[in-house]
Amino acid sequence: MENELKGLQVYKFGGASVKDAAAILNLCRIVRDFGPQGPLLIVVSAMGKTTNALEEIYDLAYHGRDYSAQLTALKNYHQLAHEALCHQLAKYAQRFGTEHSPIKIFDELSQKLTHILGSSNYDEGYDQIVSYGETISAHIVADALASFELSRTVFWQPASHVIQTNSTWREGRVDWKATEREVRDSANTLFDSSNTIVVTEGFIGGTADGRTTTLGREGSDYSAAIFAYCLRAESVTIWKDVPGLLNADPKIFPDTVRYPEISYQETIEMAYYGASVIHPKTLKPLADRQIPLRVKSFVDPAAEGTLIHDCQHPPLAPAFIRKTGQVLLSLESKDFAFISEENLEVIFGALAQARLKINVMQNSALSFSVCLDGEPTRLAQAVAALRTQFKVQYNEGLTLFTIKNYTPGSIAQLLAGRSVLLEQRTRSTFQVVVKE
Ligand code: ASP
Ligand code: MG
């Protein structure tokens, strides 16, 4: 059967591209008009802002508070989309909506929520509830495609059965060997002809003993890469509401430019510095197997987009990357001692212990500064540990800007009217921490 997987393509549709009936119909048209002739695996995110809504519902349920209004609103939102699709798709086929009405899935979710109160592990319970967003959306999309794409067979594959992770709740670590085996086995069964489309959930994995995990917020891109890696896909396409990989977020910077072609290496670095267009874990599995990644617009699917692959290119336009919610932590030794290797060991130990992520660091003779993601509980833990040895000061609510491939002009443009708390540059990268 391996032959049926030859030339497999993976499409990933994020929340905005499945946010309502019109968006899902647009997805169906993209598959029909732009999709490959051969086998296609579609990875979908939860509809619109569903994951945020489920996080809120879960948190209320966990703390024994009333979540019924929020749950009803979320159910109605999915029902409405489903009914509109039934109406629209009636012209293609009668069978839409008979198998996977969201009502059944919401009943199951409601049932689960009633057992949440008092459950011991917050993060484990989170994965059991918040994963429903992707499950509902994958069902609805699979059903819509089955009705729309009359000439193709559509199957639904639960991701928790095949993407095997450990039990690091909310950030499951993939067991690549087991995942590759499971994904390949199931694909060999499902893709019984090259005419098949399989729809699965992004964001979700499962432990060996069958409990659902999630891969971290915005993790559906990563899911697409995991499937592509395991199935040695020909390519991955991420369909987004932007025309490709841009050098800056158009909501923040005017005059953005699109990179038509860019290397894995450059893209990995941009994602690392906080460019939000692609989940940072996505690139490595694709680069490992030399699988090209396309970023395309679901609003303008005929447009070129961006091709990310192994390539050489001339110097790129400077990329502006903004990371908000930063904390600048400054440490000084209490007795005017120099910052030494022994001190650094203590500092890194305390930060690692609190699972804080260092984004920039700088030291002078008597002080050491780090810019971190501002996670209040983790910060408090680290500060308490460090106060025993250092004078600790910190400044919250800051923004870290990174310019990759900077030019003098791009730095001047960024710094105009901003006051800088910390600045650093290497040969290719310029970083500043500012108060906005
Ligand atoms: N629905 C999840 C989230 O919003 C995963 C994703 O969209 O990639 O975080
Ligand atoms: Mg999302």
PDB file of C-alpha atoms and ligand atoms in Angstrom, residues 12 14-16 45-46 48-49 51 134 217-220, ligand 2:
ATOM      1  CA  LYS A  12      -2.702  22.835   7.414  1.00  0.00           C
ATOM      2  CA  GLY A  14      -5.480  27.370  11.076  1.00  0.00           C
ATOM      3  CA  GLY A  15      -8.301  28.778  13.195  1.00  0.00           C
ATOM      4  CA  ALA A  16      -9.029  31.798  10.977  1.00  0.00           C
ATOM      5  CA  SER A  45      -7.044  23.863  14.087  1.00  0.00           C
ATOM      6  CA  ALA A  46      -9.999  24.686  16.289  1.00  0.00           C
ATOM      7  CA  GLY A  48     -11.669  30.818  15.289  1.00  0.00           C
ATOM      8  CA  LYS A  49     -10.957  31.630  18.921  1.00  0.00           C
ATOM      9  CA  THR A  51      -9.153  27.375  22.106  1.00  0.00           C
ATOM     10  CA  GLU A 134      -9.735  20.560  17.224  1.00  0.00           C
ATOM     11  CA  ARG A 217      -0.561  26.715  21.974  1.00  0.00           C
ATOM     12  CA  GLU A 218      -0.496  27.308  18.236  1.00  0.00           C
ATOM     13  CA  GLY A 219       0.859  23.768  17.875  1.00  0.00           C
ATOM     14  CA  SER A 220      -1.103  22.754  14.775  1.00  0.00           C
TER      15      SER A 220
HETATM   16 MG    MG B   2      -5.435  28.713  16.760  1.00  0.00          MG
END
